[in-house]
Structures are given as C-alpha cells and as structure tokens.
Amino acid sequence: MSVQTLIDTARRMHAGGLSAGSTGNLSLRTAKGMLISSSGSRLESLNTAQVVAIALNGDLEPGQAAAPSSEWSLHAAIYRARADVGAIVHCHSRYATALACCRRGIPAFHYMLEALGGPMACSDYALFGTPALATATVAALGQRQACLLANHGQVAVGKNSEEALQNAQLLEELAAQYWASLAIGGPVLLDDEQMSDVAKRFESYGDRSKP
C-alpha cells in the first residue's frame, strides 16, 4: 500500500537521523499526482490522516483534513521535470545542511559520488515553500539523484521510496566525509577522467537485474 510505504519510509528517515522534529518531508508519485506528508507532521509518528493526495498542479483530492507539506511545489516540479523519479526525500540532515548553509557543493573528492550522478551541486537560495525554491531545486538537481539546497538542506530522488531514502543516506555520509576532509586541509579531488572511469566501472557493478 502506497500510504503505508510512505509512513514506513518517514519513520526510517527519523530513525536514521536524517530529520528531527517536524523538519523534512517525502512523497511518492501516483497515477493522479503524488502522496506527500502533511504540513508540520512529525516523521516518526506520521499516520494515514497525515498523508495527503495532491495533483501536480496543487489540486487536493476531496475529503482530506490535512494540508500538504509547504514544499509540495518542490516535489511537483521534480516529478514534472523527471519522468524517472518515483519518490522524493527532502530532509535537513546535519552535514549536508552544514555544507548547504555555506553554499558549498560537494566536488569529486570520492568516487561514490558517481552513484548519485556525480559531484553535488548546491542550489541558489530561495525562501522555503515557494515556486522559486522549486525552480532552483530542479536546476541544481539536473539528472543527478540528489542535491543540496542553499541555507536549507538536501533533496534526494529515486525510482521508489527505498532508493530515494538510500540516496539521501549516501549524500549525508558523503557530506560528513567531505566536511571531515576540510577540517584537515581539504581533499585531493578526482579529475574528470578518473570520474569517467568510475562511471564506466559502475555500469557493470552489482546486480543490474534489481529494480
């Protein structure tokens, strides 16, 4: 059940330390638009009444008491721009947010960035919950699986909620490693040729039959 999948993923986000309190939100694409966590809901206690069905143009399905997350337009903009995306996780994880507050992306310091589509961009700043933030997020995300949001946090996407959550977790771990490397003088970066070699190696890495 899609609603239960969203609830389970929200609780895993909280348990994994990706978002504290009522920060962060997540969504799943549906045939009519998306399911998204409600405004101000706490992820660790999200329930069915706090999962909102909404079209990508903002129209709510009738009979719902809760309001959608203030970031619903950000989620909708990503779904419109990326047909490959089936789920979105937005959170304020510690290290990714610290870098985002410095408006610092993550350069090619580690080969595992290729699993997210390459070095991580940080978006331009825009007020939360606005169309301007949605536009800035889509631009920073491009065809990657994640990006940083200036003075805000991170967004990760995936074919499904499991993949989106894994990508958010990977971005947070890489952000922590990059932050630590900066504390001891900064990393030695991989060049474009080295990252290209990584991309080629990833083509035959792991079980490619998995969805």
Short mmCIF file of C-alpha atoms in Angstrom, two decimals:
data_model
loop_
_atom_site.label_atom_id
_atom_site.label_comp_id
_atom_site.label_asym_id
_atom_site.label_seq_id
_atom_site.Cartn_x
_atom_site.Cartn_y
_atom_site.Cartn_z
CA MET A 1 0.00 0.00 0.00
CA SER A 2 1.50 3.33 -1.07
CA VAL A 3 0.30 5.21 2.02
CA GLN A 4 1.90 2.65 4.34
CA THR A 5 5.09 2.72 2.26
CA LEU A 6 5.29 6.48 2.76
CA ILE A 7 4.69 6.11 6.51
CA ASP A 8 7.33 3.40 6.87
CA THR A 9 9.88 5.47 4.93
CA ALA A 10 9.15 8.55 7.05
CA ARG A 11 9.81 6.61 10.23
CA ARG A 12 13.06 5.25 8.79
CA MET A 13 14.10 8.82 7.91
CA HIS A 14 13.62 9.84 11.52
CA ALA A 15 15.25 6.72 12.96
CA GLY A 16 18.27 7.26 10.71
CA GLY A 17 18.74 10.81 11.95
CA LEU A 18 18.00 12.47 8.63
CA SER A 19 15.37 14.84 10.03
CA ALA A 20 14.49 15.92 13.54
CA GLY A 21 11.09 17.00 14.81
CA SER A 22 8.78 18.27 12.09
CA THR A 23 11.56 19.05 9.60
CA GLY A 24 11.68 17.23 6.29
CA ASN A 25 9.04 15.73 4.02
CA LEU A 26 8.68 12.98 1.47
CA SER A 27 6.44 11.94 -1.39
CA LEU A 28 5.52 9.13 -3.78
CA ARG A 29 4.37 9.60 -7.37
CA THR A 30 0.88 8.28 -8.12
CA ALA A 31 -1.22 8.00 -11.27
CA LYS A 32 -3.07 11.18 -10.26
CA GLY A 33 -0.12 13.14 -8.88
CA MET A 34 1.53 12.29 -5.58
CA LEU A 35 1.13 11.31 -1.96
CA ILE A 36 3.04 13.66 0.35
CA SER A 37 3.50 14.09 4.09
CA SER A 38 1.34 16.83 5.60
CA SER A 39 2.44 20.26 6.74
CA GLY A 40 4.12 20.24 10.15
CA SER A 41 3.85 16.48 10.65
CA ARG A 42 6.48 14.64 12.66
CA LEU A 43 8.02 11.88 10.59
CA GLU A 44 8.41 9.44 13.48
CA SER A 45 4.66 9.48 14.13
CA LEU A 46 3.26 10.07 10.64
CA ASN A 47 -0.13 8.40 10.22
CA THR A 48 -2.60 7.81 7.41
CA ALA A 49 -4.52 11.04 8.14
CA GLN A 50 -1.28 12.96 7.62
CA VAL A 51 -0.60 11.58 4.14
CA VAL A 52 -2.09 13.92 1.55
CA ALA A 53 -3.10 13.06 -2.03
CA ILE A 54 -2.49 16.00 -4.35
CA ALA A 55 -2.26 16.59 -8.09
CA LEU A 56 0.92 18.07 -9.51
CA ASN A 57 -0.94 21.33 -10.14
CA GLY A 58 -1.80 21.62 -6.44
CA ASP A 59 -5.39 20.39 -6.54
CA LEU A 60 -6.22 18.32 -3.45
CA GLU A 61 -8.30 15.19 -3.63
CA PRO A 62 -11.60 15.86 -1.79
CA GLY A 63 -12.28 14.80 1.78
CA GLN A 64 -8.81 15.38 3.23
CA ALA A 65 -8.38 17.20 6.51
CA ALA A 66 -4.62 17.76 6.44
CA ALA A 67 -2.74 20.31 4.35
CA PRO A 68 0.18 19.11 2.23
CA SER A 69 3.76 19.92 3.12
CA SER A 70 4.69 23.53 2.35
CA GLU A 71 7.24 22.05 -0.08
CA TRP A 72 4.64 20.32 -2.25
CA SER A 73 5.52 22.57 -5.22
CA LEU A 74 9.17 21.49 -4.99
CA HIS A 75 8.13 17.83 -5.18
CA ALA A 76 5.69 18.53 -8.02
CA ALA A 77 8.33 20.41 -10.02
CA ILE A 78 10.75 17.48 -9.76
CA TYR A 79 8.10 14.99 -10.87
CA ARG A 80 7.24 17.19 -13.85
CA ALA A 81 10.90 17.54 -14.83
CA ARG A 82 11.98 13.93 -14.21
CA ALA A 83 9.85 11.08 -15.54
CA ASP A 84 12.30 8.60 -13.96
CA VAL A 85 11.58 9.81 -10.41
CA GLY A 86 9.01 7.86 -8.40
CA ALA A 87 9.81 9.11 -4.90
CA ILE A 88 11.42 12.15 -3.25
CA VAL A 89 13.01 12.62 0.17
CA HIS A 90 13.69 16.13 1.46
CA CYS A 91 15.49 16.48 4.78
CA HIS A 92 17.72 18.68 6.91
CA SER A 93 20.43 16.12 7.68
CA ARG A 94 23.29 17.54 9.73
CA TYR A 95 26.32 17.51 7.46
CA ALA A 96 24.52 18.09 4.17
CA THR A 97 22.76 21.06 5.74
CA ALA A 98 26.01 22.43 7.18
CA LEU A 99 27.54 22.44 3.70
CA ALA A 100 24.37 23.91 2.21
CA CYS A 101 24.45 26.74 4.76
CA CYS A 102 27.94 27.56 3.46
CA ARG A 103 26.51 27.33 -0.06
CA ARG A 104 29.16 24.74 -0.78
CA GLY A 105 28.53 21.82 -3.11
CA ILE A 106 30.44 18.55 -2.89
CA PRO A 107 33.21 18.21 -5.50
CA ALA A 108 34.68 14.95 -6.82
CA PHE A 109 36.54 14.04 -3.63
CA HIS A 110 35.23 10.44 -3.54
CA TYR A 111 34.28 8.01 -6.28
CA MET A 112 30.95 7.13 -4.64
CA LEU A 113 29.57 10.50 -5.73
CA GLU A 114 29.14 8.85 -9.11
CA ALA A 115 26.40 6.68 -7.55
CA LEU A 116 24.43 9.92 -7.13
CA GLY A 117 25.22 11.14 -10.63
CA GLY A 118 28.48 12.97 -9.94
CA PRO A 119 29.59 15.93 -7.81
CA MET A 120 26.77 17.52 -5.85
CA ALA A 121 25.53 20.99 -6.72
CA CYS A 122 24.13 23.45 -4.20
CA SER A 123 21.07 25.36 -5.38
CA ASP A 124 20.61 29.09 -5.38
CA TYR A 125 18.89 30.35 -2.23
CA ALA A 126 15.12 30.79 -2.25
CA LEU A 127 12.51 31.04 0.51
CA PHE A 128 11.11 27.68 1.62
CA GLY A 129 7.75 26.66 0.21
CA THR A 130 7.97 28.95 -2.84
CA PRO A 131 7.93 28.33 -6.59
CA ALA A 132 11.36 29.98 -6.67
CA LEU A 133 12.77 27.20 -4.48
CA ALA A 134 11.14 24.57 -6.69
CA THR A 135 12.79 26.12 -9.76
CA ALA A 136 16.19 26.37 -8.03
CA THR A 137 15.97 22.76 -6.87
CA VAL A 138 15.18 21.38 -10.32
CA ALA A 139 18.13 23.34 -11.76
CA ALA A 140 20.57 22.08 -9.10
CA LEU A 141 19.33 18.50 -9.32
CA GLY A 142 19.60 18.20 -13.09
CA GLN A 143 19.82 14.48 -13.87
CA ARG A 144 21.51 13.64 -10.55
CA GLN A 145 19.94 11.64 -7.73
CA ALA A 146 20.41 14.36 -5.11
CA CYS A 147 21.44 17.96 -4.49
CA LEU A 148 21.93 20.48 -1.70
CA LEU A 149 19.57 23.40 -1.06
CA ALA A 150 21.26 26.65 -0.05
CA ASN A 151 20.76 27.50 3.65
CA HIS A 152 18.22 24.72 3.85
CA GLY A 153 19.08 21.01 3.48
CA GLN A 154 19.09 18.28 0.85
CA VAL A 155 16.81 16.57 -1.65
CA ALA A 156 17.24 13.00 -2.91
CA VAL A 157 15.20 11.15 -5.52
CA GLY A 158 14.78 7.59 -6.69
CA LYS A 159 12.66 5.17 -8.67
CA ASN A 160 10.93 4.27 -5.42
CA SER A 161 10.99 5.27 -1.75
CA GLU A 162 13.69 2.76 -0.86
CA GLU A 163 16.06 4.16 -3.48
CA ALA A 164 15.28 7.78 -2.59
CA LEU A 165 15.98 7.07 1.09
CA GLN A 166 19.23 5.25 0.28
CA ASN A 167 20.34 8.20 -1.85
CA ALA A 168 19.60 10.65 0.97
CA GLN A 169 21.58 8.48 3.37
CA LEU A 170 24.51 8.25 0.94
CA LEU A 171 24.54 12.01 0.39
CA GLU A 172 24.61 12.60 4.14
CA GLU A 173 27.51 10.16 4.60
CA LEU A 174 29.49 11.73 1.76
CA ALA A 175 28.76 15.20 3.18
CA ALA A 176 30.15 14.08 6.55
CA GLN A 177 33.28 12.67 4.91
CA TYR A 178 33.82 15.84 2.86
CA TRP A 179 33.30 18.02 5.96
CA ALA A 180 35.88 15.93 7.85
CA SER A 181 38.39 16.22 4.99
CA LEU A 182 38.03 20.00 5.00
CA ALA A 183 38.96 20.04 8.69
CA ILE A 184 42.39 18.54 7.91
CA GLY A 185 43.30 20.65 4.92
CA GLY A 186 40.89 19.58 2.22
CA PRO A 187 40.72 16.53 -0.07
CA VAL A 188 42.64 15.73 -3.23
CA LEU A 189 39.98 15.78 -5.94
CA LEU A 190 39.50 13.19 -8.66
CA ASP A 191 39.73 14.62 -12.17
CA ASP A 192 37.16 14.24 -14.95
CA GLU A 193 38.96 11.26 -16.49
CA GLN A 194 39.08 9.44 -13.16
CA MET A 195 35.38 10.06 -12.53
CA SER A 196 34.61 8.89 -16.06
CA ASP A 197 36.46 5.66 -15.31
CA VAL A 198 34.31 5.26 -12.19
CA ALA A 199 31.13 5.74 -14.24
CA LYS A 200 32.23 3.02 -16.66
CA ARG A 201 33.06 0.66 -13.79
CA PHE A 202 29.65 1.27 -12.22
CA GLU A 203 27.97 0.07 -15.44
CA SER A 204 28.93 -3.49 -14.52
CA TYR A 205 28.88 -3.13 -10.71
CA GLY A 206 26.42 -5.09 -8.57
CA ASP A 207 23.24 -6.91 -9.56
CA ARG A 208 21.90 -4.92 -12.53
CA SER A 209 18.72 -7.01 -12.58
CA LYS A 210 17.43 -5.34 -9.42
CA PRO A 211 14.83 -2.59 -9.90
#
